[in-house]
Tab-separated table of C-alpha atoms in Angstrom:
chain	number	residue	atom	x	y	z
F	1	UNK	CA	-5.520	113.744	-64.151
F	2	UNK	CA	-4.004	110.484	-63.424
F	3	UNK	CA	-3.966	109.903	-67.278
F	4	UNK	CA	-1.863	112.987	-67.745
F	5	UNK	CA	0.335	112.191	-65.189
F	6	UNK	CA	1.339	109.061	-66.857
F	7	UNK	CA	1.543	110.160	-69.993
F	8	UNK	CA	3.678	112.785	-69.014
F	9	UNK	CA	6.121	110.661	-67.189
F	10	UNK	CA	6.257	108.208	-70.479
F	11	UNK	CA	6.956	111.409	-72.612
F	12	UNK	CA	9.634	111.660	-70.519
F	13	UNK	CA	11.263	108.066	-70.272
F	14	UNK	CA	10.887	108.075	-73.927
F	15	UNK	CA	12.663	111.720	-74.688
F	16	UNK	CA	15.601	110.251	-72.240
F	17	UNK	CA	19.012	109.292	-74.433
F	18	UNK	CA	19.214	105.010	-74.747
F	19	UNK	CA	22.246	106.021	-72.632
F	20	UNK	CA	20.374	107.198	-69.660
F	21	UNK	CA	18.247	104.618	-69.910
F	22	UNK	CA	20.448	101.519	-69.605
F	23	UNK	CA	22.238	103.193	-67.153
F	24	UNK	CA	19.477	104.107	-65.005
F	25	UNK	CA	18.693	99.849	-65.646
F	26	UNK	CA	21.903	98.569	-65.119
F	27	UNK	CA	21.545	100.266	-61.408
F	28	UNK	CA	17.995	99.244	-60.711
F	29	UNK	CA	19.413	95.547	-61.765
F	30	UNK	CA	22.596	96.123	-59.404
F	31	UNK	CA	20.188	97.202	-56.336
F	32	UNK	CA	17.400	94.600	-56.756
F	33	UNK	CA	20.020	91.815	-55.381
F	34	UNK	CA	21.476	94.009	-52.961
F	35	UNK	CA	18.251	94.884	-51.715
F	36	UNK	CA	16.946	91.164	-51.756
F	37	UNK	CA	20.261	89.792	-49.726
F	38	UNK	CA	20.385	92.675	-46.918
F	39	UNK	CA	16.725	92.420	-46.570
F	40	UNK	CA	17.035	87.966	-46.655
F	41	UNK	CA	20.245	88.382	-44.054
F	42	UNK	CA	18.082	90.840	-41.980
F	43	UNK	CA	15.762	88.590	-41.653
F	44	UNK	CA	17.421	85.295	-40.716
F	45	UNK	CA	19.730	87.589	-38.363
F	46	UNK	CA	16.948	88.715	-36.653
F	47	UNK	CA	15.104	85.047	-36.465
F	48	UNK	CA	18.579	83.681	-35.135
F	49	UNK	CA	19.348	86.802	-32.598
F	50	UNK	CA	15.294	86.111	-31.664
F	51	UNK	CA	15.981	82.451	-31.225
F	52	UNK	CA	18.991	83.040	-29.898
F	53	UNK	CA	18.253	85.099	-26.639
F	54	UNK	CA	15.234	82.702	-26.346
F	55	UNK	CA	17.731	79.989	-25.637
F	56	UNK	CA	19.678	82.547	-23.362
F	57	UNK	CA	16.989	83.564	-21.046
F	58	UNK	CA	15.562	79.375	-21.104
F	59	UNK	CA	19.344	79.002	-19.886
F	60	UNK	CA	19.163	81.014	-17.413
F	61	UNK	CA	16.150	79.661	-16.119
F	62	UNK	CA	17.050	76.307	-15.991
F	63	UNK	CA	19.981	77.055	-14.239
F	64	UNK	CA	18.360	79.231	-11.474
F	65	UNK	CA	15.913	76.291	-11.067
F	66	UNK	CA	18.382	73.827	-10.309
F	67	UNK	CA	20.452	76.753	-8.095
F	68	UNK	CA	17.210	76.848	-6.428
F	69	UNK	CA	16.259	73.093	-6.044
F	70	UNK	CA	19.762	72.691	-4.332
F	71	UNK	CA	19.486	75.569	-2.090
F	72	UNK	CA	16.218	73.997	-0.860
F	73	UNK	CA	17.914	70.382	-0.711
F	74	UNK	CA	20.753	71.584	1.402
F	75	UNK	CA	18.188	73.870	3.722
F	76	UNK	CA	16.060	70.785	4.155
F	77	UNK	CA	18.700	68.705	5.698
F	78	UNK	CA	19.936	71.204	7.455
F	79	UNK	CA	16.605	70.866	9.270
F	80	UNK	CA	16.677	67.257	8.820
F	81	UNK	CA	20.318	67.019	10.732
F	82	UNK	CA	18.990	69.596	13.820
F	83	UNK	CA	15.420	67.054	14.326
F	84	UNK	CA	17.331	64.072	14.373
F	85	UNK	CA	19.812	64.976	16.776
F	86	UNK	CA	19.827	62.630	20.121
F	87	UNK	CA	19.043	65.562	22.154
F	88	UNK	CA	15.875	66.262	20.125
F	89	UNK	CA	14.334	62.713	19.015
F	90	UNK	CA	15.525	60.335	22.371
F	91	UNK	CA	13.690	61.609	25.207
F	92	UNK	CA	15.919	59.291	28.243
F	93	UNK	CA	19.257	62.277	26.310
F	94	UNK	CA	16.689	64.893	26.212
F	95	UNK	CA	15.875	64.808	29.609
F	96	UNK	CA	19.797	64.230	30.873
F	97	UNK	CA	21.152	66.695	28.697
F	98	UNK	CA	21.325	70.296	30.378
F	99	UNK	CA	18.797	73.007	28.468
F	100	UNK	CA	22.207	74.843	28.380
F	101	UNK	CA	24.155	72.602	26.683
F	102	UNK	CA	21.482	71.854	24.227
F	103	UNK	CA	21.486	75.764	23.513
F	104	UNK	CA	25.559	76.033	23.356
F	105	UNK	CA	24.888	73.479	20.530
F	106	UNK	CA	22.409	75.381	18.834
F	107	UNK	CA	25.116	78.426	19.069
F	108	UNK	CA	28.124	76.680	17.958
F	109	UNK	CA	26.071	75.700	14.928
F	110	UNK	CA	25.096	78.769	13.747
F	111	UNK	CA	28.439	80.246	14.557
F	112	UNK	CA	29.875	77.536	12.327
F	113	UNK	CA	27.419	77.494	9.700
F	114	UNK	CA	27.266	81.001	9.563
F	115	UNK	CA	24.232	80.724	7.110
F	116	UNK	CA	21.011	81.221	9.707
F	117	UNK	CA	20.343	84.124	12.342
F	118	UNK	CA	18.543	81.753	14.451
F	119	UNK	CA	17.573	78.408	15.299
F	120	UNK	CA	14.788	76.864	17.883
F	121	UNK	CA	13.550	73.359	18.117
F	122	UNK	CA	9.908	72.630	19.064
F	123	UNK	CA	8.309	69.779	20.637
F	124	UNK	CA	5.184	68.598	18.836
F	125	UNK	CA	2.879	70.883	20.992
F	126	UNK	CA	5.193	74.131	19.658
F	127	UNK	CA	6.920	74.431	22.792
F	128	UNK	CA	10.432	75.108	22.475
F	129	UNK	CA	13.075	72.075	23.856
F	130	UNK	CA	16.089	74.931	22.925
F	131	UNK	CA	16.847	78.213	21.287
F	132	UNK	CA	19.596	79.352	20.112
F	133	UNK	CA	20.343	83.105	20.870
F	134	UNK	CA	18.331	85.829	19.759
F	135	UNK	CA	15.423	83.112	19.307
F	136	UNK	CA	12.063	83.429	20.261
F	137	UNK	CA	11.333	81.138	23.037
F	138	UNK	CA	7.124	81.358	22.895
F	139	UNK	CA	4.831	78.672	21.949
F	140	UNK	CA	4.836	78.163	18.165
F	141	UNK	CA	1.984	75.553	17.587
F	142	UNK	CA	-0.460	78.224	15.917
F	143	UNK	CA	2.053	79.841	13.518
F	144	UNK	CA	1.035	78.786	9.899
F	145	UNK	CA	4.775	76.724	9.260
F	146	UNK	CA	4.634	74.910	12.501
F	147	UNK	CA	0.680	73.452	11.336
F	148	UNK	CA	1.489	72.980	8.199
F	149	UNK	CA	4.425	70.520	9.071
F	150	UNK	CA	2.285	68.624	11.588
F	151	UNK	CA	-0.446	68.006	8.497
F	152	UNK	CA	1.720	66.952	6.198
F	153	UNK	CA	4.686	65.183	7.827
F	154	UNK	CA	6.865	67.111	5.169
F	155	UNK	CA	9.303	70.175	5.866
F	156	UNK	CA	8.141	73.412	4.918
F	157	UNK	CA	9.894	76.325	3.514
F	158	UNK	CA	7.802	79.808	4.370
F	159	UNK	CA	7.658	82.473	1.304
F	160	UNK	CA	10.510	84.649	1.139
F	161	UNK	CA	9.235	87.723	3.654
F	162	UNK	CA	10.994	91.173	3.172
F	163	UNK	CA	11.881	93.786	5.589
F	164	UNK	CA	12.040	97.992	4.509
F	165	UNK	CA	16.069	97.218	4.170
F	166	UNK	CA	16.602	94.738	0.981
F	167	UNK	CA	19.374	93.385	2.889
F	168	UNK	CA	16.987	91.636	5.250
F	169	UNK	CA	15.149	88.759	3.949
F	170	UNK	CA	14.508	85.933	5.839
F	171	UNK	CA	12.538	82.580	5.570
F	172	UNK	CA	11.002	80.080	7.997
F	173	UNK	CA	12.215	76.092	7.439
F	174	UNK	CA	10.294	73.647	9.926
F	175	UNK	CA	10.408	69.788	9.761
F	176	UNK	CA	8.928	67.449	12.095
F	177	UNK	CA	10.643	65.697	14.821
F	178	UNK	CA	10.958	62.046	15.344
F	179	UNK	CA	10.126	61.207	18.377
F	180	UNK	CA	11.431	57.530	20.026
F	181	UNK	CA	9.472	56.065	22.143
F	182	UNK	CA	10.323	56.020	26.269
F	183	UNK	CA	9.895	52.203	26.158
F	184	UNK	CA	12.939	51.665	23.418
């Protein structure tokens, strides 16, 4: 059968004018480098756009990393400035300075800062020395950030926790106080 096919199909190239047949040549000829280009510039177009949104989306990355790294950097000394205030590290100003005052200071800097809802600072046993409003003023030494600061001696930053409205996120930053000694 396939014998008869072919044979066929030759009887029928061969029974074709010479005309027909260099046409029918001169187009195959004009199509094979057509063909071979579009298929050669699909091909590196693809491998470049490919490449290309590789180097995007590494970009991108790179440049939410560092947003990121800073955004920690300025939240650690942020909690870096609050434990080394005079009120919080020198007990002889801690124990002069009014709990109210030390609380109006906690206030104005949120106010001005605008960036946290609240702010406390603990004493090394979790108990707070002031709160700023809205704070809560219980005992923090068995909450997870408050222990892992007093291990490690480093400031922690809590994973990002998420409330049923996306608008409210909030995170825990704790660093440990430096406390002078009464006989300095």
């Amino acid at each position: 059968m396939l014998t008869t096919f072919r044979t066929n199909i030759q009887d029928k190239l061969n029974s074709l004018p010479f005309k027909t047949k260099a046409t029918a040549m001169a187009v195959l000829l004009s199509l094979l480098p057509v063909v071979g280009v579009g298929g050669l510039a699909y091909f590196l177009s693809n491998t470049n756009l490919t490449e290309a949104e590789t180097n995007n989306q590494k970009s991108a990355t790179a440049a939410l990393s560092d947003a990121l790294a800073r955004f920690i950097s300025i939240r650690i000394k942020d909690a870096t400035y609050l434990a080394d205030l005079p009120f919080v590290n020198n007990p002889n100003i801690a124990k002069t300075l009014p709990l109210a005052a030390k609380e109006e200071f906690l206030n104005d800097y949120l106010n001005r800062y605008k960036f946290y809802d609240t702010a406390v600072i603990f004493d090394l046993q979790g108990n707070p020395i002031a709160a700023s409003k809205g704070s809560s003023r219980e005992n923090h030494a068995d909450r997870e950030y408050f222990q892992a600061v007093l291990k490690t001696g480093k400031p922690y930053i809590s994973q990002i926790e998420t409330s049923k409205q996306p608008s409210n996120r909030r995170f825990t930053l704790s660093r440990q106080l430096k406390i002078l000694s009464l006989d300095s």
